[in-house]
mmCIF file with all atom_site columns, C-alpha atoms in Angstrom:
data_model
loop_
_atom_site.group_PDB
_atom_site.id
_atom_site.type_symbol
_atom_site.label_atom_id
_atom_site.label_alt_id
_atom_site.label_comp_id
_atom_site.label_asym_id
_atom_site.label_entity_id
_atom_site.label_seq_id
_atom_site.pdbx_PDB_ins_code
_atom_site.Cartn_x
_atom_site.Cartn_y
_atom_site.Cartn_z
_atom_site.occupancy
_atom_site.B_iso_or_equiv
_atom_site.pdbx_formal_charge
_atom_site.auth_seq_id
_atom_site.auth_comp_id
_atom_site.auth_asym_id
_atom_site.auth_atom_id
_atom_site.pdbx_PDB_model_num
ATOM 1   C CA . GLN A 1 1   ? -0.340  -0.307 -0.147  1.00 90.00 ? 7   GLN A CA 1
ATOM 2   C CA . VAL A 1 2   ? 1.070   2.975  -0.455  1.00 93.00 ? 8   VAL A CA 1
ATOM 3   C CA . GLN A 1 3   ? 0.040   7.004  0.645   1.00 96.00 ? 9   GLN A CA 1
ATOM 4   C CA . VAL A 1 4   ? 0.095   9.819  -1.164  1.00 97.00 ? 10  VAL A CA 1
ATOM 5   C CA . VAL A 1 5   ? -1.033  13.118 0.086   1.00 96.00 ? 11  VAL A CA 1
ATOM 6   C CA . GLU A 1 6   ? -1.653  16.074 -2.117  1.00 96.00 ? 12  GLU A CA 1
ATOM 7   C CA . SER A 1 7   ? -0.859  20.002 -1.345  1.00 95.00 ? 13  SER A CA 1
ATOM 8   C CA . GLY A 1 8   ? -0.957  23.132 -2.574  1.00 95.00 ? 14  GLY A CA 1
ATOM 9   C CA . GLY A 1 9   ? -3.418  24.384 -5.449  1.00 92.00 ? 15  GLY A CA 1
ATOM 10  C CA . GLY A 1 10  ? -6.218  26.693 -4.757  1.00 97.00 ? 16  GLY A CA 1
ATOM 11  C CA . SER A 1 11  ? -7.475  30.270 -6.594  1.00 97.00 ? 17  SER A CA 1
ATOM 12  C CA . VAL A 1 12  ? -5.706  32.456 -9.530  1.00 98.00 ? 18  VAL A CA 1
ATOM 13  C CA . GLN A 1 13  ? -6.836  34.518 -11.661 1.00 98.00 ? 19  GLN A CA 1
ATOM 14  C CA . SER A 1 14  ? -5.930  33.702 -15.329 1.00 98.00 ? 20  SER A CA 1
ATOM 15  C CA . GLY A 1 15  ? -2.678  34.270 -16.624 1.00 98.00 ? 21  GLY A CA 1
ATOM 16  C CA . GLY A 1 16  ? -1.224  33.459 -13.466 1.00 98.00 ? 22  GLY A CA 1
ATOM 17  C CA . SER A 1 17  ? 0.077   30.661 -11.912 1.00 98.00 ? 23  SER A CA 1
ATOM 18  C CA . LEU A 1 18  ? -0.002  27.413 -8.797  1.00 98.00 ? 24  LEU A CA 1
ATOM 19  C CA . ARG A 1 19  ? 2.246   24.844 -7.807  1.00 98.00 ? 25  ARG A CA 1
ATOM 20  C CA . LEU A 1 20  ? 0.962   21.267 -7.292  1.00 98.00 ? 26  LEU A CA 1
ATOM 21  C CA . SER A 1 21  ? 2.924   19.122 -4.984  1.00 97.00 ? 27  SER A CA 1
ATOM 22  C CA . CYS A 1 22  ? 2.377   15.150 -4.045  1.00 97.00 ? 28  CYS A CA 1
ATOM 23  C CA . ALA A 1 23  ? 4.481   13.411 -0.829  1.00 96.00 ? 29  ALA A CA 1
ATOM 24  C CA . ALA A 1 24  ? 3.985   9.252  -1.692  1.00 96.00 ? 30  ALA A CA 1
ATOM 25  C CA . SER A 1 25  ? 5.577   6.887  1.385   1.00 95.00 ? 31  SER A CA 1
ATOM 26  C CA . ARG A 1 26  ? 7.459   4.804  -1.000  1.00 93.00 ? 32  ARG A CA 1
ATOM 27  C CA . THR A 1 27  ? 8.946   4.673  -4.413  1.00 92.00 ? 33  THR A CA 1
ATOM 28  C CA . THR A 1 28  ? 6.961   3.667  -7.061  1.00 92.00 ? 34  THR A CA 1
ATOM 29  C CA . LEU A 1 29  ? 8.297   3.818  -10.718 1.00 92.00 ? 35  LEU A CA 1
ATOM 30  C CA . CYS A 1 30  ? 6.004   6.391  -11.617 1.00 94.00 ? 36  CYS A CA 1
ATOM 31  C CA . MET A 1 31  ? 4.074   9.388  -10.544 1.00 96.00 ? 37  MET A CA 1
ATOM 32  C CA . GLY A 1 32  ? 1.306   11.611 -12.110 1.00 97.00 ? 38  GLY A CA 1
ATOM 33  C CA . TRP A 1 33  ? -1.291  14.388 -11.314 1.00 97.00 ? 39  TRP A CA 1
ATOM 34  C CA . PHE A 1 34  ? -4.992  13.629 -12.722 1.00 97.00 ? 40  PHE A CA 1
ATOM 35  C CA . ARG A 1 35  ? -8.053  16.259 -12.873 1.00 97.00 ? 41  ARG A CA 1
ATOM 36  C CA . GLN A 1 36  ? -11.021 15.881 -13.476 1.00 96.00 ? 42  GLN A CA 1
ATOM 37  C CA . THR A 1 37  ? -13.750 17.925 -13.047 1.00 95.00 ? 43  THR A CA 1
ATOM 38  C CA . SER A 1 38  ? -18.021 17.205 -12.588 1.00 90.00 ? 44  SER A CA 1
ATOM 39  C CA . GLY A 1 39  ? -19.724 14.864 -15.398 1.00 86.00 ? 45  GLY A CA 1
ATOM 40  C CA . ARG A 1 40  ? -15.937 14.650 -17.331 1.00 88.00 ? 46  ARG A CA 1
ATOM 41  C CA . GLU A 1 41  ? -14.075 11.205 -17.275 1.00 91.00 ? 47  GLU A CA 1
ATOM 42  C CA . ARG A 1 42  ? -10.745 11.596 -15.629 1.00 93.00 ? 48  ARG A CA 1
ATOM 43  C CA . GLU A 1 43  ? -7.829  13.871 -17.611 1.00 95.00 ? 49  GLU A CA 1
ATOM 44  C CA . GLN A 1 44  ? -3.734  12.318 -16.914 1.00 96.00 ? 50  GLN A CA 1
ATOM 45  C CA . VAL A 1 45  ? -2.155  15.975 -16.691 1.00 97.00 ? 51  VAL A CA 1
ATOM 46  C CA . ALA A 1 46  ? 1.357   15.081 -16.945 1.00 97.00 ? 52  ALA A CA 1
ATOM 47  C CA . SER A 1 47  ? 3.219   11.798 -15.659 1.00 96.00 ? 53  SER A CA 1
ATOM 48  C CA . ILE A 1 48  ? 6.994   11.094 -15.001 1.00 95.00 ? 54  ILE A CA 1
ATOM 49  C CA . ASP A 1 49  ? 8.701   7.641  -14.318 1.00 91.00 ? 55  ASP A CA 1
ATOM 50  C CA . ARG A 1 50  ? 11.609  6.506  -12.599 1.00 87.00 ? 56  ARG A CA 1
ATOM 51  C CA . ASP A 1 51  ? 14.268  7.767  -15.178 1.00 88.00 ? 57  ASP A CA 1
ATOM 52  C CA . GLY A 1 52  ? 12.757  11.037 -15.630 1.00 90.00 ? 58  GLY A CA 1
ATOM 53  C CA . TRP A 1 53  ? 10.142  10.868 -18.995 1.00 92.00 ? 59  TRP A CA 1
ATOM 54  C CA . LYS A 1 54  ? 7.835   12.779 -18.921 1.00 95.00 ? 60  LYS A CA 1
ATOM 55  C CA . ARG A 1 55  ? 4.812   12.823 -20.413 1.00 95.00 ? 61  ARG A CA 1
ATOM 56  C CA . TYR A 1 56  ? 1.922   16.164 -21.011 1.00 96.00 ? 62  TYR A CA 1
ATOM 57  C CA . SER A 1 57  ? -1.247  16.050 -22.388 1.00 96.00 ? 63  SER A CA 1
ATOM 58  C CA . ASP A 1 58  ? -2.084  18.771 -24.968 1.00 97.00 ? 64  ASP A CA 1
ATOM 59  C CA . SER A 1 59  ? -3.033  20.862 -23.180 1.00 96.00 ? 65  SER A CA 1
ATOM 60  C CA . ALA A 1 60  ? -1.042  21.060 -20.538 1.00 97.00 ? 66  ALA A CA 1
ATOM 61  C CA . ARG A 1 61  ? 2.076   21.049 -23.071 1.00 97.00 ? 67  ARG A CA 1
ATOM 62  C CA . GLY A 1 62  ? 4.177   23.790 -23.033 1.00 97.00 ? 68  GLY A CA 1
ATOM 63  C CA . ARG A 1 63  ? 2.465   25.715 -20.088 1.00 98.00 ? 69  ARG A CA 1
ATOM 64  C CA . PHE A 1 64  ? 3.215   23.030 -17.109 1.00 98.00 ? 70  PHE A CA 1
ATOM 65  C CA . ASN A 1 65  ? 5.787   21.458 -15.956 1.00 98.00 ? 71  ASN A CA 1
ATOM 66  C CA . ILE A 1 66  ? 5.906   17.914 -13.402 1.00 97.00 ? 72  ILE A CA 1
ATOM 67  C CA . SER A 1 67  ? 9.028   16.677 -12.130 1.00 96.00 ? 73  SER A CA 1
ATOM 68  C CA . ARG A 1 68  ? 10.314  14.283 -9.394  1.00 93.00 ? 74  ARG A CA 1
ATOM 69  C CA . ASP A 1 69  ? 12.824  15.169 -6.207  1.00 88.00 ? 75  ASP A CA 1
ATOM 70  C CA . ILE A 1 70  ? 15.978  12.422 -6.106  1.00 76.00 ? 76  ILE A CA 1
ATOM 71  C CA . GLY A 1 71  ? 14.525  9.889  -3.997  1.00 80.00 ? 77  GLY A CA 1
ATOM 72  C CA . LYS A 1 72  ? 11.757  9.509  -6.387  1.00 79.00 ? 78  LYS A CA 1
ATOM 73  C CA . THR A 1 73  ? 9.008   10.052 -3.326  1.00 92.00 ? 79  THR A CA 1
ATOM 74  C CA . THR A 1 74  ? 8.030   13.918 -3.865  1.00 95.00 ? 80  THR A CA 1
ATOM 75  C CA . LEU A 1 75  ? 6.242   15.191 -7.495  1.00 95.00 ? 81  LEU A CA 1
ATOM 76  C CA . ASP A 1 76  ? 6.237   18.508 -8.498  1.00 97.00 ? 82  ASP A CA 1
ATOM 77  C CA . LEU A 1 77  ? 3.457   20.712 -10.963 1.00 98.00 ? 83  LEU A CA 1
ATOM 78  C CA . GLN A 1 78  ? 3.830   23.636 -11.730 1.00 98.00 ? 84  GLN A CA 1
ATOM 79  C CA . MET A 1 79  ? 1.544   25.521 -13.576 1.00 98.00 ? 85  MET A CA 1
ATOM 80  C CA . ASN A 1 80  ? 1.527   28.539 -15.352 1.00 98.00 ? 86  ASN A CA 1
ATOM 81  C CA . SER A 1 81  ? -0.040  30.718 -17.482 1.00 98.00 ? 87  SER A CA 1
ATOM 82  C CA . LEU A 1 82  ? -3.767  29.050 -16.325 1.00 98.00 ? 88  LEU A CA 1
ATOM 83  C CA . ILE A 1 83  ? -7.029  29.522 -17.449 1.00 98.00 ? 89  ILE A CA 1
ATOM 84  C CA . PRO A 1 84  ? -10.324 28.585 -15.960 1.00 97.00 ? 90  PRO A CA 1
ATOM 85  C CA . GLU A 1 85  ? -10.011 25.611 -18.528 1.00 96.00 ? 91  GLU A CA 1
ATOM 86  C CA . ASP A 1 86  ? -7.740  24.554 -15.690 1.00 97.00 ? 92  ASP A CA 1
ATOM 87  C CA . SER A 1 87  ? -10.475 24.593 -13.268 1.00 97.00 ? 93  SER A CA 1
ATOM 88  C CA . ALA A 1 88  ? -10.475 20.820 -11.640 1.00 97.00 ? 94  ALA A CA 1
ATOM 89  C CA . MET A 1 89  ? -9.619  18.550 -9.112  1.00 97.00 ? 95  MET A CA 1
ATOM 90  C CA . TYR A 1 90  ? -6.315  17.893 -9.491  1.00 98.00 ? 96  TYR A CA 1
ATOM 91  C CA . ILE A 1 91  ? -5.452  14.503 -7.894  1.00 97.00 ? 97  ILE A CA 1
ATOM 92  C CA . CYS A 1 92  ? -1.939  12.685 -7.894  1.00 97.00 ? 98  CYS A CA 1
ATOM 93  C CA . ALA A 1 93  ? -1.254  9.166  -8.498  1.00 96.00 ? 99  ALA A CA 1
ATOM 94  C CA . ALA A 1 94  ? 1.165   7.155  -7.833  1.00 96.00 ? 100 ALA A CA 1
ATOM 95  C CA . GLY A 1 95  ? 2.080   3.001  -9.505  1.00 94.00 ? 101 GLY A CA 1
ATOM 96  C CA . ALA A 1 96  ? 3.023   1.636  -12.446 1.00 92.00 ? 102 ALA A CA 1
ATOM 97  C CA . CYS A 1 97  ? 2.808   2.570  -15.714 1.00 91.00 ? 103 CYS A CA 1
ATOM 98  C CA . VAL A 1 98  ? 3.870   2.890  -19.384 1.00 87.00 ? 104 VAL A CA 1
ATOM 99  C CA . GLY A 1 99  ? 3.649   5.752  -21.518 1.00 81.00 ? 105 GLY A CA 1
ATOM 100 C CA . ASN A 1 100 ? 0.017   6.394  -20.736 1.00 83.00 ? 106 ASN A CA 1
ATOM 101 C CA . GLU A 1 101 ? -1.179  3.372  -19.709 1.00 88.00 ? 107 GLU A CA 1
ATOM 102 C CA . TRP A 1 102 ? -0.967  2.653  -15.819 1.00 91.00 ? 108 TRP A CA 1
ATOM 103 C CA . TYR A 1 103 ? -1.532  -0.202 -14.029 1.00 87.00 ? 109 TYR A CA 1
ATOM 104 C CA . ALA A 1 104 ? -3.271  -1.948 -11.154 1.00 85.00 ? 110 ALA A CA 1
ATOM 105 C CA . PRO A 1 105 ? -2.031  -0.965 -8.523  1.00 89.00 ? 111 PRO A CA 1
ATOM 106 C CA . THR A 1 106 ? -2.242  2.314  -8.654  1.00 93.00 ? 112 THR A CA 1
ATOM 107 C CA . TYR A 1 107 ? -2.720  4.743  -5.421  1.00 96.00 ? 113 TYR A CA 1
ATOM 108 C CA . TRP A 1 108 ? -4.404  8.067  -5.915  1.00 96.00 ? 114 TRP A CA 1
ATOM 109 C CA . GLY A 1 109 ? -4.355  10.676 -3.678  1.00 97.00 ? 115 GLY A CA 1
ATOM 110 C CA . GLN A 1 110 ? -8.058  12.696 -2.665  1.00 96.00 ? 116 GLN A CA 1
ATOM 111 C CA . GLY A 1 111 ? -7.277  15.495 -4.674  1.00 96.00 ? 117 GLY A CA 1
ATOM 112 C CA . THR A 1 112 ? -6.833  19.170 -4.482  1.00 97.00 ? 118 THR A CA 1
ATOM 113 C CA . GLN A 1 113 ? -8.998  22.352 -5.573  1.00 97.00 ? 119 GLN A CA 1
ATOM 114 C CA . VAL A 1 114 ? -7.744  23.891 -8.621  1.00 98.00 ? 120 VAL A CA 1
ATOM 115 C CA . THR A 1 115 ? -9.783  27.717 -9.620  1.00 98.00 ? 121 THR A CA 1
ATOM 116 C CA . VAL A 1 116 ? -9.137  29.818 -12.137 1.00 98.00 ? 122 VAL A CA 1
ATOM 117 C CA . SER A 1 117 ? -11.086 33.026 -12.700 1.00 97.00 ? 123 SER A CA 1
ATOM 118 C CA . SER A 1 118 ? -11.342 35.167 -15.963 1.00 94.00 ? 124 SER A CA 1
#
């Protein structure tokens, strides 16, 4: 079992920045950020594997940067140039992945809310 805890998030105006952090209780192959809004499927925003390979969604690429500490249990997501469409519950994940495919077991945090106002 892996415990995952997020921090950061909050409210910001369009064009602003926010930094999300996530801590896992032990190292996993991959860590990533997903987001979800009411009535929509969970969307992968960014992920990084143990070798440092990063993947971004089309909407995140160029604006967001994902990073992982050397111990590989802490994950950050720097979000810049935020737009209202980025408003969502951001959820950290830790587990095993190959590309954009995640494999059981994947451990999820409770999520942290991001709200971007126009």
